[in-house]
mmCIF file of C-alpha atoms in Angstrom:
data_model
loop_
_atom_site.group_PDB
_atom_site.id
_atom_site.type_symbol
_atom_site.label_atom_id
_atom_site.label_comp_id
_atom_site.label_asym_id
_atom_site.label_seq_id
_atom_site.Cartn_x
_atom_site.Cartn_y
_atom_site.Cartn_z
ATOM 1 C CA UNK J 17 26.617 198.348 -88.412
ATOM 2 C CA UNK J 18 27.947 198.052 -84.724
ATOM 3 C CA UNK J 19 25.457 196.716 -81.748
ATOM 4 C CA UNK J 20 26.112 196.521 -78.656
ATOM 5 C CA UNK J 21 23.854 194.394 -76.220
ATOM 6 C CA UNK J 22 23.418 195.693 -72.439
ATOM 7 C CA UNK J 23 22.109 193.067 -70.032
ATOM 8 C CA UNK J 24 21.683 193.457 -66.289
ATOM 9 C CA UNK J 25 20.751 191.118 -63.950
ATOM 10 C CA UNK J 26 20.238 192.129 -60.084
ATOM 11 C CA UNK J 27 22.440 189.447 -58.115
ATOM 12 C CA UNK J 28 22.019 191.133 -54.511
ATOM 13 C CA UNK J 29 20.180 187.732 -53.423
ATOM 14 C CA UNK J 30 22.399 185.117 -54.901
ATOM 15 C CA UNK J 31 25.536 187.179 -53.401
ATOM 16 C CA UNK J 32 23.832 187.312 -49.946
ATOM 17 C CA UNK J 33 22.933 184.028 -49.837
ATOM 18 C CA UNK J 34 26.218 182.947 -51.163
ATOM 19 C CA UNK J 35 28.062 185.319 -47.922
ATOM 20 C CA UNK J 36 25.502 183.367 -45.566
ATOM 21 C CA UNK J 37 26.483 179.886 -47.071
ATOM 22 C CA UNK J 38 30.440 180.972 -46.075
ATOM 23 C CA UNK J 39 29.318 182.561 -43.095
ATOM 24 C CA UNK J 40 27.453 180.107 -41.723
ATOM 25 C CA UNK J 41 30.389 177.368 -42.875
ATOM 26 C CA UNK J 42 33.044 179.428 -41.386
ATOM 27 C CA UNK J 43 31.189 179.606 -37.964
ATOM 28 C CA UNK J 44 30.807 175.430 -38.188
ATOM 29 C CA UNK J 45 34.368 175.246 -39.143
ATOM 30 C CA UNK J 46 35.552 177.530 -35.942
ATOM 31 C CA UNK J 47 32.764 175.429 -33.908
ATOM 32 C CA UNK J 48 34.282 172.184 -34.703
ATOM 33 C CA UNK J 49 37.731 173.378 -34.408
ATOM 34 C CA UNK J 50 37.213 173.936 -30.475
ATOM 35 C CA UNK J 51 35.405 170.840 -29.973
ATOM 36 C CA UNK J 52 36.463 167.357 -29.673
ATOM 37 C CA UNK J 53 33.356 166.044 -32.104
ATOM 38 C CA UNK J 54 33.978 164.636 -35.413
ATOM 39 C CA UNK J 55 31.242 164.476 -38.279
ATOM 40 C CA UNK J 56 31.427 161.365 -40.447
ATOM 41 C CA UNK J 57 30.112 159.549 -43.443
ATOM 42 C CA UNK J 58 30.758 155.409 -44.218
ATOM 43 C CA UNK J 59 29.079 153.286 -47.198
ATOM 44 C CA UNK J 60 27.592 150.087 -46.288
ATOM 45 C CA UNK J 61 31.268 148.634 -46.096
ATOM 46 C CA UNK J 62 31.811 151.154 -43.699
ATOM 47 C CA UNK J 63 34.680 152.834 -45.597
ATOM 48 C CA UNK J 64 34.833 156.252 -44.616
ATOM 49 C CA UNK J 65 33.691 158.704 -47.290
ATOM 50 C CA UNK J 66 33.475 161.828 -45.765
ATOM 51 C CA UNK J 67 35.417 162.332 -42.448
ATOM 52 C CA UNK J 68 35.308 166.857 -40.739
ATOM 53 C CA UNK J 69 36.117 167.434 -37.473
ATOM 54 C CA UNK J 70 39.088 167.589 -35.016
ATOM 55 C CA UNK J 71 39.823 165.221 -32.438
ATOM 56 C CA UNK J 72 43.473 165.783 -31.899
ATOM 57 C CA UNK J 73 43.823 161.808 -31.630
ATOM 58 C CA UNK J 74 42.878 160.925 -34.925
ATOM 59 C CA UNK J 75 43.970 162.433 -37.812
ATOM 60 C CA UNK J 76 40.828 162.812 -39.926
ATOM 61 C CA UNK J 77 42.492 163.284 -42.975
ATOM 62 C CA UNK J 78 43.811 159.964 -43.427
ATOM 63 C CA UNK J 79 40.226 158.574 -42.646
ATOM 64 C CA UNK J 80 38.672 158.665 -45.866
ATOM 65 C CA UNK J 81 38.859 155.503 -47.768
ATOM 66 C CA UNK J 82 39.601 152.971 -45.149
ATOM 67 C CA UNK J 83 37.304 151.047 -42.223
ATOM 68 C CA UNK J 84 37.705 151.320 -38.217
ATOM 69 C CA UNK J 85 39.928 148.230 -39.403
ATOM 70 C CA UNK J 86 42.664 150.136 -41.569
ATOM 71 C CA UNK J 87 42.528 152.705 -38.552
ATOM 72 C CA UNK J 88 41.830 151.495 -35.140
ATOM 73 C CA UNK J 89 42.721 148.885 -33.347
ATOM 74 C CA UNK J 90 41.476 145.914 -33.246
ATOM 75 C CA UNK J 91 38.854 146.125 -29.883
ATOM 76 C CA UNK J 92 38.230 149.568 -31.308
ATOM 77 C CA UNK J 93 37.475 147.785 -34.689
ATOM 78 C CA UNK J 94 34.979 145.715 -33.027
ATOM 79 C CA UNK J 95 33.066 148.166 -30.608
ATOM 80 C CA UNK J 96 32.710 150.971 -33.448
ATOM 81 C CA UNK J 97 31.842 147.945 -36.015
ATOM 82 C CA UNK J 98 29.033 146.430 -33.877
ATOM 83 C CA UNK J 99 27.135 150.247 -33.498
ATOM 84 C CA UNK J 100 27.528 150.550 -36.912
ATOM 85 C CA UNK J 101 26.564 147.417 -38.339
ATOM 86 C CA UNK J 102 23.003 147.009 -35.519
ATOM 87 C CA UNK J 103 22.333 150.649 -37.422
ATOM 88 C CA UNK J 104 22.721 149.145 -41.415
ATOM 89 C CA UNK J 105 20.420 146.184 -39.948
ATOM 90 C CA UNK J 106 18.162 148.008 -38.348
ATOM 91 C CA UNK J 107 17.870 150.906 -40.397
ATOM 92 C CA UNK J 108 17.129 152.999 -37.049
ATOM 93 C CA UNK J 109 19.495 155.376 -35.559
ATOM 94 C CA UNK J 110 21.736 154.422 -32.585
ATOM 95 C CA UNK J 111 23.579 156.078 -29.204
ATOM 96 C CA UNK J 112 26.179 154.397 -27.764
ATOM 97 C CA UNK J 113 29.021 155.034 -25.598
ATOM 98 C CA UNK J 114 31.981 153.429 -27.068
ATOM 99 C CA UNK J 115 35.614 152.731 -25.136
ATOM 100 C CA UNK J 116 38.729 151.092 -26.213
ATOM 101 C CA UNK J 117 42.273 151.276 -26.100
ATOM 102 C CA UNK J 118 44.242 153.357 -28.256
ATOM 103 C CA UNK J 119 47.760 153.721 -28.308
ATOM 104 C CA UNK J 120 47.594 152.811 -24.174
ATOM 105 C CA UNK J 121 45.545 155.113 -23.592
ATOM 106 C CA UNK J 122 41.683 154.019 -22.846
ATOM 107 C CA UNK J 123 39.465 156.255 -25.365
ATOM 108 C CA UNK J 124 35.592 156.579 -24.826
ATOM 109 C CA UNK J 125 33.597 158.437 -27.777
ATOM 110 C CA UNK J 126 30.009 159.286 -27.407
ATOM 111 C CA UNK J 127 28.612 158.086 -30.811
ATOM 112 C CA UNK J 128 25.547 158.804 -32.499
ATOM 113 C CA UNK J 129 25.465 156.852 -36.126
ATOM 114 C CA UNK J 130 22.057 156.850 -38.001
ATOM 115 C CA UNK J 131 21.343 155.210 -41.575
ATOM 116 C CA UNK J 132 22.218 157.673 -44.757
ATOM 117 C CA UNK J 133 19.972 157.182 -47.409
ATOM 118 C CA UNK J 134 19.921 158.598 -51.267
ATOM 119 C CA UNK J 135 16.932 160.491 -52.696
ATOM 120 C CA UNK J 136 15.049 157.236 -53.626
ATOM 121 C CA UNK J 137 15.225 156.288 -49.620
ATOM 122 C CA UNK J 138 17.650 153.345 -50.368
ATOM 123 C CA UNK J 139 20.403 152.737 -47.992
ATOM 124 C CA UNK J 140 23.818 154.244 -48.397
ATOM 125 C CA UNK J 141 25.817 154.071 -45.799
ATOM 126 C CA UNK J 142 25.594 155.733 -42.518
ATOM 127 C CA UNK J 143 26.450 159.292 -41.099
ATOM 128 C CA UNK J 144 27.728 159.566 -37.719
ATOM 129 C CA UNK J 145 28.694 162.126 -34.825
ATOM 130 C CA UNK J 146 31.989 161.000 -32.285
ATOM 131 C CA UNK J 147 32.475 163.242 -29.580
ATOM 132 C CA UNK J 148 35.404 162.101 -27.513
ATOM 133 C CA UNK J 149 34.447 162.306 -23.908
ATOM 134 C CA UNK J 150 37.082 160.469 -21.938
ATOM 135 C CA UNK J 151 38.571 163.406 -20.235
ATOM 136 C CA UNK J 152 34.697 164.010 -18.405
ATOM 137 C CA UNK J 153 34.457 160.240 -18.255
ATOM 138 C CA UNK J 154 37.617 160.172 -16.306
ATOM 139 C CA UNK J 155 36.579 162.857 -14.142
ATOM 140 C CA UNK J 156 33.807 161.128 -13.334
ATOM 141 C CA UNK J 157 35.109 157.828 -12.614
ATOM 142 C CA UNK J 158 37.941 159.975 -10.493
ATOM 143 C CA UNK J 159 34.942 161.696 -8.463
ATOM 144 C CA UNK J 160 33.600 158.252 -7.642
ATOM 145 C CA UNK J 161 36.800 156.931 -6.469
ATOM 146 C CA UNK J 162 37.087 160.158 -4.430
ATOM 147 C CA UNK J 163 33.460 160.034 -2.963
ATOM 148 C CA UNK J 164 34.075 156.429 -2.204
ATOM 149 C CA UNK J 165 37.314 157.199 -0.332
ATOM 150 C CA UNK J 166 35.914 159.918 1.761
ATOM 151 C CA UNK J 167 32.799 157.840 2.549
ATOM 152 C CA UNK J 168 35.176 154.915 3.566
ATOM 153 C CA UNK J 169 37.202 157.619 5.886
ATOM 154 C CA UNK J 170 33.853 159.227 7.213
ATOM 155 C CA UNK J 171 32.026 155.495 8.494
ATOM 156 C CA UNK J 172 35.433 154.520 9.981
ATOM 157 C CA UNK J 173 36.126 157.777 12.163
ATOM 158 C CA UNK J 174 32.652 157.201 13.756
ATOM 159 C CA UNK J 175 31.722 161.085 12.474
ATOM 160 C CA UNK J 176 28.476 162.223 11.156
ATOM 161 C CA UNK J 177 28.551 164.818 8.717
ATOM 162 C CA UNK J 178 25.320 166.512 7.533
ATOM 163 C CA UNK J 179 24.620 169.747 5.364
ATOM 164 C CA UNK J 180 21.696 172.016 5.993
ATOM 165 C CA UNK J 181 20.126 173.901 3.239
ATOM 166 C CA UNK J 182 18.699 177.060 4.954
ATOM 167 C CA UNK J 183 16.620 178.027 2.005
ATOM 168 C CA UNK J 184 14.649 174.560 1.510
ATOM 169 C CA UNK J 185 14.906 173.228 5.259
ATOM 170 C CA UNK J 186 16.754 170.037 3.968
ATOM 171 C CA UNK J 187 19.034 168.416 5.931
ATOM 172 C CA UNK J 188 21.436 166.121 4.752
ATOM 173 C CA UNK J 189 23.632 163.448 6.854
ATOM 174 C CA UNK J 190 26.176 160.633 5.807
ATOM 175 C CA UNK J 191 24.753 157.254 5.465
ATOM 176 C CA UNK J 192 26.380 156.263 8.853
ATOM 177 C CA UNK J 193 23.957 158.382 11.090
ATOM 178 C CA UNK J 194 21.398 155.881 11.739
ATOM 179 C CA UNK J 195 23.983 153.265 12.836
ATOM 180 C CA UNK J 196 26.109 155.602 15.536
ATOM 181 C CA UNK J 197 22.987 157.194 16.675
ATOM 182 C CA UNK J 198 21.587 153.901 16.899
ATOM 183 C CA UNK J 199 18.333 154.815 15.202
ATOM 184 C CA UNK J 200 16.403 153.408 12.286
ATOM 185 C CA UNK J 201 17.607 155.088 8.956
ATOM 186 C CA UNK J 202 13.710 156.014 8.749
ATOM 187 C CA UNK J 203 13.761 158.221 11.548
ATOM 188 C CA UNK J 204 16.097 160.362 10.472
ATOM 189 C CA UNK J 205 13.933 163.552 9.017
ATOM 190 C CA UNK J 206 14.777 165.357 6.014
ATOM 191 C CA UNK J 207 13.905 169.271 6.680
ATOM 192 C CA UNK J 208 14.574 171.316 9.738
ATOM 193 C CA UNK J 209 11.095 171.813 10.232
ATOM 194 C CA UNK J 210 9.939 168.374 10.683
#
């Protein structure tokens, strides 16, 4: 005698789940591709084991395996190692801004490294964020420099400049009011209506 043995099993969940798993990787993927931020793994002798992101200055791919050491130079070596190590003594997670010189050019990363720890709680490694900021730290430092410069220009010309904000009553003026006006810097008022 033949048999034949019909099962079924409704899978709708395990397939939806399984599209919002790829769904929601593809949209980290495309997320990380347009940002300068790279995600990051090390084991406590800070040899990279996981390494996903794209900072178009460091090829991630190459990462895995080696320290800042293998990859970096050696002032880079030493900034990223000193984060890194305060976080495997401490345990607790650490910010820092980070900049060094790579390949004459000065790199600054905003890094965020806390501890990575197994089931059991015991100390791995640590897991990391780098997002490279020097192009807004540069912009910043060139907005000083510019701010500076016009300052410089506006106490040498003798000229008061102020800015009025209609809505609030605030008035503004240049820091070298009170010294052409020959007046306190106290008795300057703020608003129009005082």
């Amino acid at each position: 005698r033949d048999a034949t043995l019909v099962s079924m099993m409704d899978v709708t969940e395990r397939t939806r789940l399984q599209e919002s798993r790829q769904l929601a990787q593809q949209r980290l993927d495309t997320a990380l591709k347009v940002s300068p931020v790279i995600l990051f793994n090390q084991d406590l002798q800070l040899r990279y084991t996981w390494v996903y992101g794209s900072i178009d200055r460091f090829n991630t791919e190459e990462m895995c395996g080696k320290t800042d050491a293998e990859f970096f130079s050696r002032e880079a070596a030493e900034r990223l190692g000193t984060v890194k190590t305060q976080v495997l003594k401490s345990g607790k997670r650490t910010r820092a801004i980070v900049d060094f010189l790579s390949e004459n050019t000065r790199v600054c990363l905003d890094l965020i490294v806390e501890p990575l720890r197994n089931p059991a709680g015991i100390l791995t490694g640590i897991t990391g964020v780098a997002m490279d900021i020097t192009e807004r730290t540069s912009l910043v430092r060139e907005l000083s420099e510019t701010r500076q410069a016009l300052d410089e220009a506006i106490s040498s010309t003798r000229t008061v400049l102020w800015s009025w904000n209609v809505e609030t009553g605030e008035l503004i003026y240049s820091r070298n009011a009170a010294a052409i006006f020959g007046l306190s810097s106290d008795s300057f008022v703020s608003t129009a209506d005082e």
